[in-house]
């Protein structure tokens, strides 16, 4: 029994060391967080519009019956990376005609209004998720997160983090083209 107890620190150190090595693996992408929603219908939710905005709220029904894929972006005014990706998402809307829908996550309506007035509003609908319940239903791990939803309401793709930089934009653009049937 004493030998087992004496060897316990060595076993624990080996296990801890294995976790550290796994974390340092250059092939591992910490942004690659699997989503149980991929290839499944969007979750059931209904969000009121952000008070003071002239765009409607967002609900499950808005994400099916579309002629093509739509992009759902979870954002907040207090989120610095959200501000960084805002221009990229705006370009997708202006240049490529992407239909962008938003979930304003745990944000004060007046802050969201000010943020969108400053940066512009590329969203055709924004649901206010004050209590974070819709975020839980979507399985988000933080903001920003962006989803591509097929015309039938099926979640096709999830991007965790801000879509900024050449690699991120290229990766998201490819996923969007695949969802539109442009590439296989």
CSV table of N, CA, C and O in Angstrom, one decimal, residues 76-146:
chain,number,residue,atom,x,y,z
A,76,UNK,N,-21.6,41.1,-29.6
A,76,UNK,CA,-21.9,42.0,-28.6
A,76,UNK,C,-21.1,43.2,-28.7
A,76,UNK,O,-19.9,43.2,-29.2
A,77,UNK,N,-21.6,44.4,-28.2
A,77,UNK,CA,-20.9,45.6,-28.3
A,77,UNK,C,-19.6,45.6,-27.4
A,77,UNK,O,-18.7,46.3,-27.7
A,78,UNK,N,-19.7,44.8,-26.3
A,78,UNK,CA,-18.5,44.8,-25.4
A,78,UNK,C,-17.4,43.9,-25.9
A,78,UNK,O,-16.4,43.7,-25.2
A,79,UNK,N,-17.6,43.2,-27.0
A,79,UNK,CA,-16.7,42.2,-27.5
A,79,UNK,C,-15.7,42.9,-28.5
A,79,UNK,O,-16.2,43.3,-29.6
A,80,UNK,N,-14.5,43.0,-28.1
A,80,UNK,CA,-13.5,43.7,-29.0
A,80,UNK,C,-13.3,42.9,-30.3
A,80,UNK,O,-13.3,43.5,-31.4
A,81,UNK,N,-13.2,41.6,-30.3
A,81,UNK,CA,-13.0,40.8,-31.5
A,81,UNK,C,-14.2,41.0,-32.5
A,81,UNK,O,-14.1,41.0,-33.7
A,82,UNK,N,-15.4,41.2,-31.9
A,82,UNK,CA,-16.6,41.4,-32.7
A,82,UNK,C,-16.5,42.7,-33.5
A,82,UNK,O,-16.9,42.7,-34.7
A,83,UNK,N,-15.9,43.7,-32.9
A,83,UNK,CA,-15.7,45.0,-33.6
A,83,UNK,C,-14.7,44.8,-34.7
A,83,UNK,O,-14.8,45.3,-35.8
A,84,UNK,N,-13.7,44.0,-34.5
A,84,UNK,CA,-12.6,43.7,-35.5
A,84,UNK,C,-13.2,43.0,-36.7
A,84,UNK,O,-12.8,43.2,-37.9
A,85,UNK,N,-14.2,42.1,-36.5
A,85,UNK,CA,-14.7,41.3,-37.6
A,85,UNK,C,-15.9,42.0,-38.3
A,85,UNK,O,-16.3,41.6,-39.4
A,86,UNK,N,-16.4,43.1,-37.7
A,86,UNK,CA,-17.6,43.7,-38.2
A,86,UNK,C,-17.4,44.2,-39.7
A,86,UNK,O,-18.3,44.0,-40.5
A,87,UNK,N,-16.3,44.8,-40.0
A,87,UNK,CA,-16.0,45.2,-41.4
A,87,UNK,C,-16.0,44.1,-42.4
A,87,UNK,O,-16.5,44.2,-43.5
A,88,UNK,N,-15.5,42.9,-41.9
A,88,UNK,CA,-15.4,41.7,-42.8
A,88,UNK,C,-16.8,41.2,-43.1
A,88,UNK,O,-17.2,41.0,-44.3
A,89,UNK,N,-17.6,41.2,-42.1
A,89,UNK,CA,-19.0,40.7,-42.3
A,89,UNK,C,-19.8,41.7,-43.1
A,89,UNK,O,-20.6,41.3,-44.0
A,90,UNK,N,-19.6,43.0,-42.9
A,90,UNK,CA,-20.2,44.0,-43.8
A,90,UNK,C,-19.8,43.9,-45.2
A,90,UNK,O,-20.7,44.0,-46.1
A,91,UNK,N,-18.6,43.5,-45.5
A,91,UNK,CA,-18.1,43.3,-46.9
A,91,UNK,C,-18.8,42.1,-47.5
A,91,UNK,O,-19.2,42.1,-48.7
A,92,UNK,N,-19.0,41.0,-46.7
A,92,UNK,CA,-19.7,39.9,-47.2
A,92,UNK,C,-21.1,40.3,-47.7
A,92,UNK,O,-21.6,39.8,-48.7
A,93,UNK,N,-21.8,41.1,-46.9
A,93,UNK,CA,-23.1,41.6,-47.2
A,93,UNK,C,-23.1,42.5,-48.5
A,93,UNK,O,-23.9,42.2,-49.4
A,94,UNK,N,-22.2,43.5,-48.5
A,94,UNK,CA,-22.2,44.4,-49.6
A,94,UNK,C,-21.7,43.8,-50.9
A,94,UNK,O,-22.2,44.1,-52.0
A,95,UNK,N,-20.6,43.1,-50.8
A,95,UNK,CA,-19.9,42.6,-52.0
A,95,UNK,C,-20.5,41.3,-52.5
A,95,UNK,O,-20.7,41.1,-53.7
A,96,UNK,N,-20.9,40.4,-51.6
A,96,UNK,CA,-21.3,39.1,-52.1
A,96,UNK,C,-22.8,38.9,-51.9
A,96,UNK,O,-23.3,37.8,-52.2
A,97,UNK,N,-23.6,39.8,-51.3
A,97,UNK,CA,-25.0,39.7,-51.2
A,97,UNK,C,-25.4,38.7,-50.1
A,97,UNK,O,-26.5,38.1,-50.2
A,98,UNK,N,-24.5,38.4,-49.2
A,98,UNK,CA,-24.8,37.5,-48.1
A,98,UNK,C,-25.9,38.0,-47.2
A,98,UNK,O,-25.9,39.2,-46.9
A,99,UNK,N,-26.9,37.2,-46.8
A,99,UNK,CA,-27.9,37.6,-45.9
A,99,UNK,C,-27.4,37.3,-44.5
A,99,UNK,O,-27.2,36.2,-44.1
A,100,UNK,N,-27.1,38.4,-43.7
A,100,UNK,CA,-26.5,38.3,-42.4
A,100,UNK,C,-27.6,38.6,-41.3
A,100,UNK,O,-28.3,39.6,-41.4
A,101,UNK,N,-27.7,37.7,-40.4
A,101,UNK,CA,-28.6,37.8,-39.3
A,101,UNK,C,-27.8,37.8,-38.0
A,101,UNK,O,-26.7,37.1,-37.9
A,102,UNK,N,-28.3,38.5,-37.0
A,102,UNK,CA,-27.5,38.6,-35.8
A,102,UNK,C,-28.2,38.2,-34.5
A,102,UNK,O,-29.4,38.3,-34.4
A,103,UNK,N,-27.4,37.7,-33.6
A,103,UNK,CA,-27.9,37.4,-32.2
A,103,UNK,C,-27.0,38.3,-31.3
A,103,UNK,O,-25.8,38.1,-31.2
A,104,UNK,N,-27.6,39.3,-30.7
A,104,UNK,CA,-26.9,40.3,-29.9
A,104,UNK,C,-26.9,39.7,-28.5
A,104,UNK,O,-27.9,39.6,-27.8
A,105,UNK,N,-25.7,39.2,-28.1
A,105,UNK,CA,-25.6,38.3,-26.9
A,105,UNK,C,-25.2,39.1,-25.6
A,105,UNK,O,-24.2,39.8,-25.6
A,106,UNK,N,-26.1,39.0,-24.6
A,106,UNK,CA,-25.9,39.5,-23.3
A,106,UNK,C,-25.4,41.0,-23.4
A,106,UNK,O,-24.4,41.4,-22.7
A,107,UNK,N,-26.1,41.8,-24.1
A,107,UNK,CA,-25.7,43.2,-24.4
A,107,UNK,C,-26.9,44.1,-24.0
A,107,UNK,O,-28.0,43.8,-24.2
A,108,UNK,N,-26.5,45.3,-23.5
A,108,UNK,CA,-27.5,46.3,-23.2
A,108,UNK,C,-28.0,46.9,-24.5
A,108,UNK,O,-27.2,47.2,-25.4
A,109,UNK,N,-29.3,47.0,-24.7
A,109,UNK,CA,-29.8,47.6,-25.9
A,109,UNK,C,-29.2,48.9,-26.3
A,109,UNK,O,-28.9,49.1,-27.5
A,110,UNK,N,-29.0,49.8,-25.4
A,110,UNK,CA,-28.5,51.1,-25.7
A,110,UNK,C,-27.0,51.0,-26.2
A,110,UNK,O,-26.6,51.8,-27.1
A,111,UNK,N,-26.3,50.1,-25.6
A,111,UNK,CA,-24.9,49.8,-26.1
A,111,UNK,C,-24.9,49.3,-27.5
A,111,UNK,O,-24.1,49.6,-28.3
A,112,UNK,N,-25.8,48.3,-27.8
A,112,UNK,CA,-25.9,47.7,-29.1
A,112,UNK,C,-26.3,48.8,-30.1
A,112,UNK,O,-25.7,48.8,-31.2
A,113,UNK,N,-27.2,49.7,-29.8
A,113,UNK,CA,-27.6,50.7,-30.7
A,113,UNK,C,-26.5,51.7,-31.0
A,113,UNK,O,-26.3,52.0,-32.2
A,114,UNK,N,-25.7,52.1,-30.0
A,114,UNK,CA,-24.6,53.0,-30.2
A,114,UNK,C,-23.5,52.3,-31.1
A,114,UNK,O,-23.0,52.9,-32.0
A,115,UNK,N,-23.2,51.0,-30.8
A,115,UNK,CA,-22.2,50.3,-31.5
A,115,UNK,C,-22.6,50.2,-33.0
A,115,UNK,O,-21.8,50.4,-33.9
A,116,UNK,N,-23.9,49.8,-33.3
A,116,UNK,CA,-24.3,49.7,-34.7
A,116,UNK,C,-24.4,51.0,-35.4
A,116,UNK,O,-24.2,51.1,-36.6
A,117,UNK,N,-24.7,52.1,-34.6
A,117,UNK,CA,-24.8,53.4,-35.2
A,117,UNK,C,-23.3,53.9,-35.6
A,117,UNK,O,-23.2,54.5,-36.7
A,118,UNK,N,-22.4,53.5,-34.8
A,118,UNK,CA,-21.0,53.8,-35.1
A,118,UNK,C,-20.4,53.0,-36.3
A,118,UNK,O,-19.7,53.6,-37.1
A,119,UNK,N,-20.7,51.7,-36.3
A,119,UNK,CA,-20.0,50.8,-37.3
A,119,UNK,C,-20.9,50.5,-38.5
A,119,UNK,O,-20.4,50.0,-39.5
A,120,UNK,N,-22.2,50.8,-38.4
A,120,UNK,CA,-23.1,50.5,-39.5
A,120,UNK,C,-23.8,49.2,-39.1
A,120,UNK,O,-23.3,48.4,-38.4
A,121,UNK,N,-25.0,49.0,-39.7
A,121,UNK,CA,-25.8,47.8,-39.4
A,121,UNK,C,-26.0,46.9,-40.7
A,121,UNK,O,-26.9,47.2,-41.5
A,122,UNK,N,-25.2,45.9,-40.9
A,122,UNK,CA,-25.3,45.0,-42.0
A,122,UNK,C,-26.3,43.9,-41.8
A,122,UNK,O,-26.6,43.1,-42.7
A,123,UNK,N,-26.9,43.8,-40.6
A,123,UNK,CA,-27.8,42.7,-40.3
A,123,UNK,C,-29.3,43.0,-40.8
A,123,UNK,O,-29.8,44.1,-40.6
A,124,UNK,N,-29.9,42.0,-41.4
A,124,UNK,CA,-31.3,42.2,-41.8
A,124,UNK,C,-32.2,41.8,-40.7
A,124,UNK,O,-33.4,42.2,-40.8
A,125,UNK,N,-31.8,41.2,-39.7
A,125,UNK,CA,-32.6,40.9,-38.5
A,125,UNK,C,-31.6,40.7,-37.3
A,125,UNK,O,-30.5,40.1,-37.5
A,126,UNK,N,-32.0,41.2,-36.1
A,126,UNK,CA,-31.1,41.0,-34.9
A,126,UNK,C,-32.0,40.6,-33.8
A,126,UNK,O,-32.9,41.4,-33.4
A,127,UNK,N,-31.8,39.5,-33.2
A,127,UNK,CA,-32.5,39.1,-32.0
A,127,UNK,C,-31.7,39.5,-30.7
A,127,UNK,O,-30.5,39.3,-30.7
A,128,UNK,N,-32.4,40.0,-29.7
A,128,UNK,CA,-31.7,40.4,-28.5
A,128,UNK,C,-31.7,39.3,-27.5
A,128,UNK,O,-32.8,38.9,-27.0
A,129,UNK,N,-30.6,38.7,-27.2
A,129,UNK,CA,-30.4,37.6,-26.3
A,129,UNK,C,-29.8,38.1,-24.9
A,129,UNK,O,-28.7,37.8,-24.6
A,130,UNK,N,-30.7,38.9,-24.2
A,130,UNK,CA,-30.2,39.5,-23.0
A,130,UNK,C,-29.8,38.5,-21.9
A,130,UNK,O,-28.8,38.7,-21.2
A,131,UNK,N,-30.5,37.4,-21.8
A,131,UNK,CA,-30.2,36.4,-20.7
A,131,UNK,C,-29.2,35.3,-21.2
A,131,UNK,O,-28.8,34.5,-20.4
A,132,UNK,N,-28.9,35.3,-22.5
A,132,UNK,CA,-28.0,34.3,-23.0
A,132,UNK,C,-28.6,32.9,-23.3
A,132,UNK,O,-27.8,32.0,-23.6
A,133,UNK,N,-29.9,32.8,-23.2
A,133,UNK,CA,-30.5,31.5,-23.3
A,133,UNK,C,-30.3,31.0,-24.8
A,133,UNK,O,-30.1,29.8,-25.0
A,134,UNK,N,-30.5,31.9,-25.8
A,134,UNK,CA,-30.3,31.4,-27.1
A,134,UNK,C,-28.9,31.0,-27.4
A,134,UNK,O,-28.6,30.0,-28.1
A,135,UNK,N,-28.0,31.7,-26.8
A,135,UNK,CA,-26.5,31.3,-26.9
A,135,UNK,C,-26.3,29.9,-26.4
A,135,UNK,O,-25.5,29.2,-27.0
A,136,UNK,N,-26.9,29.6,-25.3
A,136,UNK,CA,-26.8,28.2,-24.8
A,136,UNK,C,-27.4,27.2,-25.8
A,136,UNK,O,-26.8,26.2,-26.1
A,137,UNK,N,-28.6,27.5,-26.3
A,137,UNK,CA,-29.2,26.6,-27.3
A,137,UNK,C,-28.3,26.4,-28.5
A,137,UNK,O,-28.3,25.3,-29.1
A,138,UNK,N,-27.6,27.5,-29.0
A,138,UNK,CA,-26.7,27.4,-30.1
A,138,UNK,C,-25.4,26.7,-29.8
A,138,UNK,O,-24.6,26.4,-30.6
A,139,UNK,N,-25.1,26.6,-28.5
A,139,UNK,CA,-23.9,25.9,-28.0
A,139,UNK,C,-22.7,26.8,-28.2
A,139,UNK,O,-21.6,26.3,-28.3
A,140,UNK,N,-22.8,28.1,-28.1
A,140,UNK,CA,-21.7,29.0,-28.3
A,140,UNK,C,-20.8,28.9,-27.0
A,140,UNK,O,-21.2,28.6,-25.9
A,141,UNK,N,-19.5,29.1,-27.3
A,141,UNK,CA,-18.5,29.1,-26.2
A,141,UNK,C,-18.1,30.5,-25.9
A,141,UNK,O,-17.3,30.7,-24.9
A,142,UNK,N,-18.5,31.4,-26.6
A,142,UNK,CA,-18.1,32.8,-26.4
A,142,UNK,C,-18.5,33.6,-27.7
A,142,UNK,O,-19.1,33.1,-28.6
A,143,UNK,N,-18.2,34.9,-27.7
A,143,UNK,CA,-18.5,35.7,-28.9
A,143,UNK,C,-17.1,36.2,-29.4
A,143,UNK,O,-16.2,36.4,-28.6
A,144,UNK,N,-17.0,36.4,-30.7
A,144,UNK,CA,-18.0,36.1,-31.7
A,144,UNK,C,-18.0,34.6,-32.1
A,144,UNK,O,-17.0,34.0,-32.0
A,145,UNK,N,-19.1,34.2,-32.6
A,145,UNK,CA,-19.3,32.9,-33.3
A,145,UNK,C,-20.2,33.1,-34.5
A,145,UNK,O,-21.1,33.9,-34.4
A,146,UNK,N,-19.9,32.5,-35.6
A,146,UNK,CA,-20.6,32.7,-36.8
A,146,UNK,C,-21.0,31.3,-37.4
A,146,UNK,O,-20.2,30.4,-37.5
